[in-house]
Amino acid sequence: MNKEEEMLDAIFQNAIRFLNISIDEIIHSDFSEMNSVVKTSVFIQMTVELSLKYAIAYNMGNISIKKILTEKYKNHTVDEIYEEYLKNALKVDSFERLKNHIKNIPLFKFNKNEEIEKMEQFQKIRNRLLHFSYHFTSHEISNAKENFIYIVFKIVFPLLYEGYSVESLDYLAPSDFIKVYVGTKKFEKIRSMDEYKKVMLNIADTLKHKGEITIGRCIYCNETSWIKEIGKCILCEYDDRDDVLLRCPACRENKSVIYESINMEYNNNATTGICISCNRKMSVIKCKKCGRYNVYEDDIAFLCAIEGLDESVCDMDCDPISKKNKLPSPYAFVIPAIVISDCIHNNEISVLNKNKNIPKILGKKSEHSYILNNDVDDAVLEGISYLVNQEYVSLNIKKEEILERVHRLIEEEYTNGSFSEMTGLYERLFFSVHSEETGKKFYEVLDHLVQRQFKELTQEEYEILYECRDNLDIDTKIFFGMYKHHELVRPSEIK
């Protein structure tokens, strides 16, 4: 970690420290008491200010600590700034100027919406509290907890999340961030609050009315909180990657029937579902011959289908689905990501705007499309088109050639979708993204972990894995010792 990264890390650590304090206050404080409202308001605003400074200095991975400092440091070297930092003498730009700076970064998706207004509201409260006093209205007091939760999940999260690009925010939920940096137990306590439910449902409703998502009723928590485009509930967070969204026979809406696919084989390949568009209950049965799912809106048709289970239950003649469309959905993430990574290394794809997260973006876009459409070809082509349309990449190779390589990789690597197969693919992606030399070091780290029975990593070992953190899920991070006492361990904390 160089000097500039060390200073940036110090800001992040301080922001997380105040975030933890703020969340403790949200969980334990009685907001009918004015002291609690005042104290939490100040902590929340300090969290926002530190998060804002971190986001600007991090600068989408192009770290520049000068961006948050006053004009006097314009011609200073990093070494000179670092000396001032060690003496606690650095002068940071005003919150007002920093806030206006973030407004001009279009990649931050919250900056033109109501979130900036909420940020400014708490800035005013904090200033009045510290410089004179602030008269809280009865409405502000009664809605204090809801406002605090809103700021944590809608402002602090996108500012602090360390993605290689803000595109990553599409794929790390705010709840995941809180679990990683604050702890699962605290998150579960917040999620149990009525105010959290209200905030999440309001967020979903706002996105729905803006036309950004299609929202429907979740069959797991029975709230209008299921986001059709990603196949996930924003409230209960149920996320069954084996579910396939089907066409509703009642309202004719495509990809709108969700159902519980778990243990279907033990129930005559039949289950119940619900249409997120018209809210009607449906019956779903899987054809044994071709593997397709059929939806019935009346029990008579459903019972007739069950009677013919040994044969086709489809409305027309059916043939077995091709191997590539029987994949577990994680394959639709990792296989296109591997192919794209190889293409980048071979200069067949040029990465634009210094975006370091291309394999992950393509993988997630493909996976989401595959969940919705159950077609690998369409999913991969849609993901590639997205990268091109967003000007993340330019292609020096035909899309069809990329797709053909995906097909070949599926044929080579897919047998039954076992855990060991998936592990091997993710390791291959790791090496493809981070080079052969990093891959060799990866095995050395793994050997050391096994020998030490998975105790803490050394600084060098940790940094190698931490550098590649965007390709590791939370369970893997825990496996590799990135957690200590249920909290994420940062490089500066490792002795």
Coordinates of C-alpha atoms in Angstrom, one line a residue:
M1 CA 0.0 0.0 0.0
N2 CA 1.6 3.3 -1.1
K3 CA 1.2 6.6 0.9
E4 CA -1.8 7.8 -1.1
E5 CA -3.6 4.5 -0.6
E6 CA -2.8 4.6 3.1
M7 CA -4.4 8.0 3.5
L8 CA -7.4 6.8 1.5
D9 CA -7.7 3.7 3.6
A10 CA -7.7 5.9 6.8
I11 CA -10.7 7.9 5.4
F12 CA -12.5 4.6 4.7
Q13 CA -11.7 3.2 8.1
N14 CA -13.0 6.3 9.8
A15 CA -16.2 6.3 7.7
I16 CA -16.8 2.6 8.6
R17 CA -16.2 3.5 12.3
F18 CA -18.8 6.2 12.2
L19 CA -21.1 3.9 10.2
N20 CA -20.9 1.3 13.0
I21 CA -21.6 3.9 15.6
S22 CA -24.6 5.2 13.6
I23 CA -26.1 1.8 13.2
D24 CA -25.7 1.0 16.8
E25 CA -27.7 4.2 17.6
I26 CA -30.4 3.2 15.1
I27 CA -30.7 -0.2 16.7
H28 CA -30.6 0.7 20.4
S29 CA -31.7 4.4 20.7
D30 CA -35.2 5.6 21.7
F31 CA -35.9 8.3 19.2
S32 CA -38.8 9.7 21.2
E33 CA -35.9 11.1 23.2
M34 CA -34.5 14.3 21.7
N35 CA -30.9 13.5 22.8
S36 CA -31.0 10.3 20.7
V37 CA -32.3 12.2 17.6
V38 CA -29.6 14.9 18.0
K39 CA -26.8 12.4 18.6
T40 CA -27.7 10.1 15.8
S41 CA -28.2 13.0 13.3
V42 CA -24.6 14.2 14.0
F43 CA -23.2 10.7 13.6
I44 CA -25.1 10.0 10.4
Q45 CA -23.9 13.3 8.9
M46 CA -20.3 12.6 9.9
T47 CA -20.6 9.2 8.2
V48 CA -22.0 10.9 5.0
E49 CA -19.2 13.5 4.9
L50 CA -16.4 10.9 5.3
S51 CA -18.1 8.7 2.8
L52 CA -18.3 11.6 0.3
K53 CA -14.6 12.4 0.8
Y54 CA -13.7 8.7 0.2
A55 CA -15.7 8.4 -3.0
I56 CA -14.2 11.5 -4.5
A57 CA -10.6 10.6 -3.5
Y58 CA -11.1 7.0 -4.7
N59 CA -12.2 8.5 -8.0
M60 CA -13.4 5.2 -9.6
G61 CA -10.0 3.6 -8.9
N62 CA -7.9 6.5 -10.1
I63 CA -6.9 7.6 -6.6
S64 CA -6.3 11.3 -6.1
I65 CA -6.2 12.5 -2.5
K66 CA -5.8 16.1 -3.8
K67 CA -9.4 16.1 -5.1
I68 CA -10.7 16.5 -1.5
L69 CA -8.1 19.0 -0.3
T70 CA -8.1 22.8 -0.4
E71 CA -6.5 24.7 -3.2
K72 CA -3.3 25.2 -1.2
Y73 CA -2.2 21.6 -1.9
K74 CA -2.6 22.0 -5.6
N75 CA 1.2 21.9 -6.3
H76 CA 2.2 19.7 -3.3
T77 CA 3.7 16.2 -3.9
V78 CA 2.1 13.1 -2.4
D79 CA 5.1 12.9 0.0
E80 CA 4.5 16.5 1.2
I81 CA 0.8 15.8 1.7
Y82 CA 1.6 12.6 3.6
E83 CA 3.8 14.5 6.0
E84 CA 0.9 16.9 6.6
Y85 CA -1.4 14.0 7.2
L86 CA 1.0 12.5 9.8
K87 CA 1.0 15.8 11.6
N88 CA -2.9 16.0 11.5
A89 CA -2.5 19.2 9.6
L90 CA -4.3 18.5 6.3
K91 CA -7.1 20.9 5.4
V92 CA -10.0 19.3 3.5
D93 CA -12.3 21.2 1.2
S94 CA -15.8 22.2 2.4
F95 CA -18.6 19.8 2.4
E96 CA -20.6 22.1 0.1
R97 CA -17.8 22.0 -2.6
L98 CA -17.3 18.3 -2.3
K99 CA -21.1 17.7 -2.6
N100 CA -21.2 19.8 -5.8
H101 CA -18.2 17.8 -7.1
I102 CA -20.0 14.5 -6.7
K103 CA -23.0 16.0 -8.5
N104 CA -20.9 16.3 -11.6
I105 CA -19.9 12.7 -11.7
P106 CA -22.7 11.1 -13.7
L107 CA -21.7 7.5 -12.8
F108 CA -23.0 8.0 -9.3
K109 CA -26.6 7.1 -9.9
F110 CA -28.1 8.8 -6.9
N111 CA -26.7 12.3 -7.6
K112 CA -29.7 13.7 -9.6
N113 CA -32.4 12.2 -7.5
E114 CA -33.9 12.8 -4.1
E115 CA -30.8 11.5 -2.4
I116 CA -28.9 14.7 -2.8
E117 CA -31.8 16.6 -1.3
K118 CA -31.7 14.3 1.7
M119 CA -28.0 14.8 2.0
E120 CA -28.4 18.6 2.0
Q121 CA -31.2 18.3 4.6
F122 CA -28.9 16.5 7.0
Q123 CA -26.1 18.9 6.3
K124 CA -28.3 21.8 7.4
I125 CA -29.4 19.9 10.5
R126 CA -25.8 19.2 11.5
N127 CA -24.7 22.8 10.9
R128 CA -27.5 24.2 12.9
L129 CA -26.9 21.7 15.7
L130 CA -23.2 22.5 16.0
H131 CA -23.3 26.3 15.4
F132 CA -26.5 27.2 17.2
S133 CA -29.5 24.8 17.6
Y134 CA -32.0 23.0 15.5
H135 CA -35.7 22.8 16.1
F136 CA -36.9 19.3 15.1
T137 CA -40.5 19.2 14.0
S138 CA -42.8 16.5 15.3
H139 CA -42.7 14.9 11.8
E140 CA -38.9 14.9 11.7
I141 CA -38.8 13.2 15.1
S142 CA -41.4 10.5 14.3
N143 CA -39.6 9.8 11.0
A144 CA -36.1 10.0 12.3
K145 CA -35.3 6.2 12.3
E146 CA -36.7 5.9 8.8
N147 CA -34.6 8.8 7.5
F148 CA -31.5 7.4 9.2
I149 CA -32.0 4.0 7.6
Y150 CA -32.6 5.6 4.2
I151 CA -29.3 7.5 4.3
V152 CA -27.3 4.4 5.3
F153 CA -28.7 2.3 2.5
K154 CA -29.2 4.9 -0.3
I155 CA -26.3 7.4 0.3
V156 CA -23.6 5.9 2.4
F157 CA -23.6 2.6 0.5
P158 CA -23.0 3.9 -3.0
L159 CA -20.3 6.3 -1.7
L160 CA -18.4 3.8 0.2
Y161 CA -18.7 0.6 -1.9
E162 CA -15.2 -0.2 -3.3
G163 CA -16.2 -1.5 -6.7
Y164 CA -13.7 -1.1 -9.6
S165 CA -16.6 0.8 -11.3
V166 CA -19.9 2.1 -10.1
E167 CA -21.4 -0.5 -12.4
S168 CA -20.6 -3.0 -9.7
L169 CA -23.3 -1.3 -7.5
D170 CA -25.8 -3.2 -9.6
Y171 CA -24.6 -6.4 -8.2
L172 CA -23.7 -5.7 -4.6
A173 CA -26.8 -5.1 -2.6
P174 CA -26.7 -2.5 0.2
S175 CA -27.5 -5.3 2.6
D176 CA -24.4 -7.2 1.5
F177 CA -22.3 -4.2 2.1
I178 CA -23.7 -3.8 5.7
K179 CA -23.2 -7.5 6.4
V180 CA -19.5 -7.3 5.3
Y181 CA -18.5 -4.1 7.0
V182 CA -20.9 -3.9 10.0
G183 CA -22.0 -7.5 10.6
T184 CA -24.8 -9.8 9.7
K185 CA -26.3 -9.7 13.3
K186 CA -26.7 -5.9 13.1
F187 CA -28.2 -6.1 9.6
E188 CA -30.7 -8.6 10.7
K189 CA -31.8 -6.3 13.6
I190 CA -32.3 -3.4 11.2
R191 CA -34.1 -5.6 8.7
S192 CA -36.6 -6.6 11.4
M193 CA -37.7 -3.0 11.9
D194 CA -40.8 -1.7 10.3
E195 CA -38.9 1.4 9.2
Y196 CA -36.5 -0.7 7.1
K197 CA -39.4 -2.4 5.4
K198 CA -41.0 1.0 4.6
V199 CA -37.7 2.3 3.2
M200 CA -37.1 -0.7 1.0
L201 CA -40.7 -0.8 -0.3
N202 CA -40.5 3.0 -1.0
I203 CA -37.3 2.5 -2.9
A204 CA -38.9 -0.3 -5.0
D205 CA -41.9 1.8 -5.7
T206 CA -39.8 4.8 -6.8
L207 CA -37.8 2.7 -9.2
K208 CA -41.0 1.1 -10.5
H209 CA -42.6 4.5 -11.3
K210 CA -39.4 5.7 -13.0
G211 CA -39.7 2.7 -15.3
E212 CA -36.3 1.3 -14.2
I213 CA -37.6 -2.0 -12.9
T214 CA -40.7 -4.2 -13.0
I215 CA -41.8 -4.9 -9.5
G216 CA -44.3 -7.6 -8.4
R217 CA -45.4 -9.6 -5.4
C218 CA -42.8 -11.9 -3.8
I219 CA -44.0 -15.5 -3.2
Y220 CA -41.7 -15.8 -0.2
C221 CA -42.6 -12.7 1.9
N222 CA -45.9 -11.8 0.1
E223 CA -44.9 -8.1 -0.3
T224 CA -44.7 -6.2 -3.6
S225 CA -41.0 -6.3 -3.6
W226 CA -39.9 -8.8 -6.2
I227 CA -37.6 -7.2 -8.9
K228 CA -38.3 -9.1 -12.1
E229 CA -35.2 -8.0 -14.0
I230 CA -32.8 -9.6 -11.5
G231 CA -35.0 -12.3 -10.0
K232 CA -34.7 -11.1 -6.4
C233 CA -36.8 -9.7 -3.6
I234 CA -35.5 -6.3 -2.4
L235 CA -37.1 -6.9 1.0
C236 CA -36.6 -10.5 2.1
E237 CA -33.7 -10.9 -0.3
Y238 CA -34.8 -14.3 -1.5
D239 CA -32.7 -15.0 -4.6
D240 CA -33.2 -18.5 -6.0
R241 CA -31.0 -18.7 -9.0
D242 CA -32.8 -21.9 -10.1
D243 CA -36.1 -20.1 -10.6
V244 CA -37.1 -19.5 -14.2
L245 CA -39.6 -16.7 -14.8
L246 CA -42.5 -17.9 -17.0
R247 CA -45.2 -16.4 -19.2
C248 CA -48.5 -15.9 -17.4
P249 CA -51.5 -17.6 -19.1
A250 CA -53.9 -15.2 -17.5
C251 CA -52.5 -11.7 -18.2
R252 CA -50.1 -12.9 -21.0
E253 CA -47.2 -11.0 -19.4
N254 CA -43.8 -12.6 -20.3
K255 CA -41.4 -13.7 -17.6
S256 CA -43.8 -12.9 -14.8
V257 CA -44.6 -16.2 -13.0
I258 CA -42.3 -17.1 -10.2
Y259 CA -42.4 -20.3 -8.3
E260 CA -40.6 -22.4 -5.8
S261 CA -38.4 -24.8 -7.7
I262 CA -36.9 -26.5 -4.6
N263 CA -37.8 -30.2 -4.4
M264 CA -40.1 -30.2 -7.4
E265 CA -38.8 -33.7 -8.3
Y266 CA -40.2 -35.0 -5.1
N267 CA -43.6 -33.6 -5.8
N268 CA -44.4 -35.0 -9.2
N269 CA -42.4 -32.2 -10.8
A270 CA -45.2 -29.9 -9.8
T271 CA -45.4 -26.8 -7.6
T272 CA -47.4 -23.5 -7.2
G273 CA -46.4 -20.0 -8.3
I274 CA -47.7 -16.5 -8.5
C275 CA -47.7 -13.9 -11.3
I276 CA -45.9 -10.8 -10.2
S277 CA -48.0 -8.8 -12.7
C278 CA -51.6 -9.8 -12.0
N279 CA -51.0 -11.5 -8.6
R280 CA -52.9 -14.6 -9.5
K281 CA -51.8 -18.0 -8.2
M282 CA -50.6 -20.5 -10.8
S283 CA -49.8 -24.1 -11.0
V284 CA -46.4 -25.1 -12.6
I285 CA -45.3 -28.4 -13.9
K286 CA -42.0 -29.5 -15.5
C287 CA -42.1 -31.7 -18.5
K288 CA -40.0 -34.8 -18.0
K289 CA -39.4 -35.2 -21.7
C290 CA -38.0 -31.8 -22.6
G291 CA -37.4 -30.2 -19.3
R292 CA -39.6 -27.1 -20.0
Y293 CA -41.9 -25.6 -17.5
N294 CA -45.6 -25.2 -18.1
V295 CA -48.0 -22.8 -16.3
Y296 CA -51.7 -23.5 -15.6
E297 CA -54.2 -21.0 -14.3
D298 CA -56.8 -23.6 -13.4
D299 CA -56.6 -26.9 -11.5
I300 CA -58.3 -29.0 -14.1
A301 CA -55.7 -28.4 -16.7
F302 CA -53.0 -28.9 -14.0
L303 CA -54.5 -32.3 -12.9
C304 CA -54.8 -33.4 -16.5
A305 CA -51.1 -32.6 -17.0
I306 CA -50.1 -34.6 -13.9
E307 CA -51.9 -37.7 -15.3
G308 CA -49.6 -37.6 -18.3
L309 CA -46.4 -37.1 -16.5
D310 CA -44.7 -40.1 -18.1
E311 CA -45.2 -38.4 -21.5
S312 CA -44.9 -34.8 -22.7
V313 CA -47.0 -32.2 -20.9
C314 CA -46.2 -29.5 -23.3
D315 CA -48.9 -28.0 -25.5
M316 CA -47.0 -29.0 -28.6
D317 CA -44.5 -31.7 -29.5
C318 CA -41.3 -31.3 -27.5
D319 CA -37.7 -32.3 -27.8
P320 CA -35.0 -32.5 -25.2
I321 CA -33.5 -29.1 -24.4
S322 CA -29.9 -28.7 -25.5
K323 CA -27.2 -29.2 -23.0
K324 CA -26.2 -25.5 -22.9
N325 CA -29.7 -24.5 -21.8
K326 CA -29.8 -26.9 -18.9
L327 CA -26.9 -25.1 -17.2
P328 CA -27.0 -24.1 -13.5
S329 CA -27.3 -20.3 -13.7
P330 CA -23.8 -19.6 -12.1
Y331 CA -22.3 -21.1 -15.3
A332 CA -23.9 -18.2 -17.2
F333 CA -21.8 -15.9 -15.1
V334 CA -18.4 -17.6 -15.0
I335 CA -18.1 -19.1 -18.5
P336 CA -18.7 -15.8 -20.4
A337 CA -16.5 -14.0 -17.9
I338 CA -13.6 -16.4 -18.6
V339 CA -14.0 -16.0 -22.3
I340 CA -14.2 -12.2 -22.2
S341 CA -11.1 -12.1 -19.9
D342 CA -9.1 -14.2 -22.3
C343 CA -10.2 -12.0 -25.2
I344 CA -9.0 -8.9 -23.3
H345 CA -5.6 -10.5 -22.6
N346 CA -5.4 -11.4 -26.3
N347 CA -6.2 -7.8 -27.4
E348 CA -9.3 -9.0 -29.1
I349 CA -11.4 -6.7 -26.9
S350 CA -10.2 -3.2 -25.9
V351 CA -11.3 -1.9 -22.5
L352 CA -12.3 1.8 -22.5
N353 CA -12.3 4.3 -19.7
K354 CA -9.9 2.3 -17.5
N355 CA -12.8 0.0 -16.5
K356 CA -11.2 -3.0 -14.7
N357 CA -14.4 -4.9 -14.0
I358 CA -15.4 -6.0 -17.5
P359 CA -15.5 -9.8 -16.9
K360 CA -17.7 -9.3 -13.8
I361 CA -20.1 -6.9 -15.5
L362 CA -20.5 -9.2 -18.5
G363 CA -20.9 -12.3 -16.3
K364 CA -23.6 -10.7 -14.2
K365 CA -25.5 -9.3 -17.2
S366 CA -25.4 -12.7 -18.8
E367 CA -26.5 -14.5 -15.6
H368 CA -29.4 -12.2 -15.1
S369 CA -30.5 -12.5 -18.7
Y370 CA -30.2 -16.3 -18.5
I371 CA -32.3 -16.5 -15.4
L372 CA -35.0 -14.5 -17.2
N373 CA -34.8 -16.1 -20.7
N374 CA -33.3 -19.5 -20.1
D375 CA -31.2 -19.1 -23.2
V376 CA -27.4 -19.0 -23.1
D377 CA -27.0 -17.5 -26.6
D378 CA -29.3 -14.6 -26.0
A379 CA -27.8 -14.0 -22.5
V380 CA -24.2 -13.8 -23.7
L381 CA -25.1 -11.7 -26.8
E382 CA -27.1 -9.3 -24.6
G383 CA -24.2 -9.0 -22.2
I384 CA -21.8 -8.2 -24.9
S385 CA -24.2 -5.7 -26.5
Y386 CA -24.5 -4.0 -23.1
L387 CA -20.7 -3.6 -22.8
V388 CA -20.5 -2.1 -26.3
N389 CA -23.5 0.2 -25.9
Q390 CA -22.2 1.5 -22.6
E391 CA -18.9 2.2 -24.3
Y392 CA -17.1 0.0 -21.8
V393 CA -15.3 -1.9 -24.5
S394 CA -14.7 -2.0 -28.3
L395 CA -14.6 -5.3 -30.1
N396 CA -11.8 -6.4 -32.4
I397 CA -13.6 -9.8 -32.8
K398 CA -17.0 -10.8 -33.9
K399 CA -19.7 -11.5 -31.3
E400 CA -20.4 -14.8 -32.9
E401 CA -16.8 -15.9 -32.3
I402 CA -17.1 -15.0 -28.6
L403 CA -20.3 -17.0 -28.5
E404 CA -18.7 -20.0 -30.2
R405 CA -15.9 -20.0 -27.5
V406 CA -18.6 -20.0 -24.8
H407 CA -20.1 -23.0 -26.5
R408 CA -16.8 -24.8 -26.6
L409 CA -16.1 -24.0 -23.0
I410 CA -19.5 -25.4 -21.9
E411 CA -18.8 -28.6 -23.8
E412 CA -15.4 -28.9 -22.2
E413 CA -16.3 -28.0 -18.6
Y414 CA -19.9 -28.9 -18.0
T415 CA -20.9 -32.4 -16.9
N416 CA -23.3 -32.1 -14.0
G417 CA -22.9 -28.7 -12.4
S418 CA -21.3 -30.1 -9.3
F419 CA -19.6 -27.9 -6.6
S420 CA -16.2 -29.1 -7.7
E421 CA -16.9 -28.2 -11.3
M422 CA -17.9 -24.7 -10.3
T423 CA -14.9 -24.3 -8.0
G424 CA -12.6 -25.2 -10.9
L425 CA -14.2 -22.7 -13.2
Y426 CA -14.0 -19.9 -10.6
E427 CA -10.3 -20.6 -10.1
R428 CA -9.8 -20.5 -13.8
L429 CA -11.6 -17.1 -13.9
F430 CA -9.4 -15.9 -11.1
F431 CA -6.2 -16.8 -13.0
S432 CA -7.5 -15.5 -16.3
V433 CA -8.3 -12.1 -14.7
H434 CA -5.2 -11.8 -12.6
S435 CA -2.5 -13.5 -14.6
E436 CA -0.6 -16.7 -14.3
E437 CA 1.9 -15.4 -11.8
T438 CA -0.9 -14.3 -9.4
G439 CA -2.4 -17.7 -10.0
K440 CA 0.8 -19.5 -8.8
K441 CA 0.8 -17.3 -5.8
F442 CA -2.8 -18.1 -5.2
Y443 CA -1.9 -21.8 -4.8
E444 CA 0.9 -21.0 -2.5
V445 CA -1.5 -19.0 -0.3
L446 CA -3.9 -21.8 -0.4
D447 CA -1.3 -24.3 0.7
H448 CA -0.3 -22.0 3.6
L449 CA -3.9 -21.7 4.7
V450 CA -4.3 -25.5 4.8
Q451 CA -1.1 -26.0 6.7
R452 CA -2.1 -23.3 9.2
Q453 CA -5.6 -24.7 9.5
F454 CA -7.1 -21.5 7.9
K455 CA -5.7 -19.0 10.4
E456 CA -5.1 -15.4 9.5
L457 CA -3.1 -14.5 6.4
T458 CA 0.1 -12.7 6.3
Q459 CA 0.1 -9.2 4.9
E460 CA 1.5 -10.3 1.5
E461 CA -0.9 -13.2 1.2
Y462 CA -3.9 -11.1 2.1
E463 CA -3.1 -8.3 -0.3
I464 CA -3.0 -10.8 -3.2
L465 CA -6.5 -12.1 -2.4
Y466 CA -7.8 -8.7 -1.4
E467 CA -6.8 -7.2 -4.7
C468 CA -9.0 -9.8 -6.4
R469 CA -11.9 -9.4 -3.9
D470 CA -14.5 -8.6 -6.5
N471 CA -14.2 -12.1 -7.8
L472 CA -14.8 -13.7 -4.4
D473 CA -18.1 -14.1 -2.7
I474 CA -18.6 -13.6 1.0
D475 CA -18.2 -17.3 1.9
T476 CA -14.9 -17.5 0.0
K477 CA -13.6 -14.4 1.7
I478 CA -14.4 -16.0 5.0
F479 CA -12.7 -19.2 3.8
F480 CA -9.6 -17.2 2.9
G481 CA -9.4 -15.6 6.3
M482 CA -10.6 -12.1 5.3
Y483 CA -12.8 -12.0 8.3
K484 CA -11.7 -11.7 12.0
H485 CA -14.3 -11.9 14.7
H486 CA -17.1 -11.6 12.1
E487 CA -15.7 -8.4 10.7
L488 CA -13.8 -7.7 7.4
V489 CA -10.1 -7.4 8.0
R490 CA -8.4 -4.6 6.1
P491 CA -4.8 -4.8 4.9
S492 CA -3.7 -2.1 7.4
E493 CA -5.1 -4.2 10.3
I494 CA -3.0 -7.3 9.6
K495 CA 0.2 -7.6 11.6

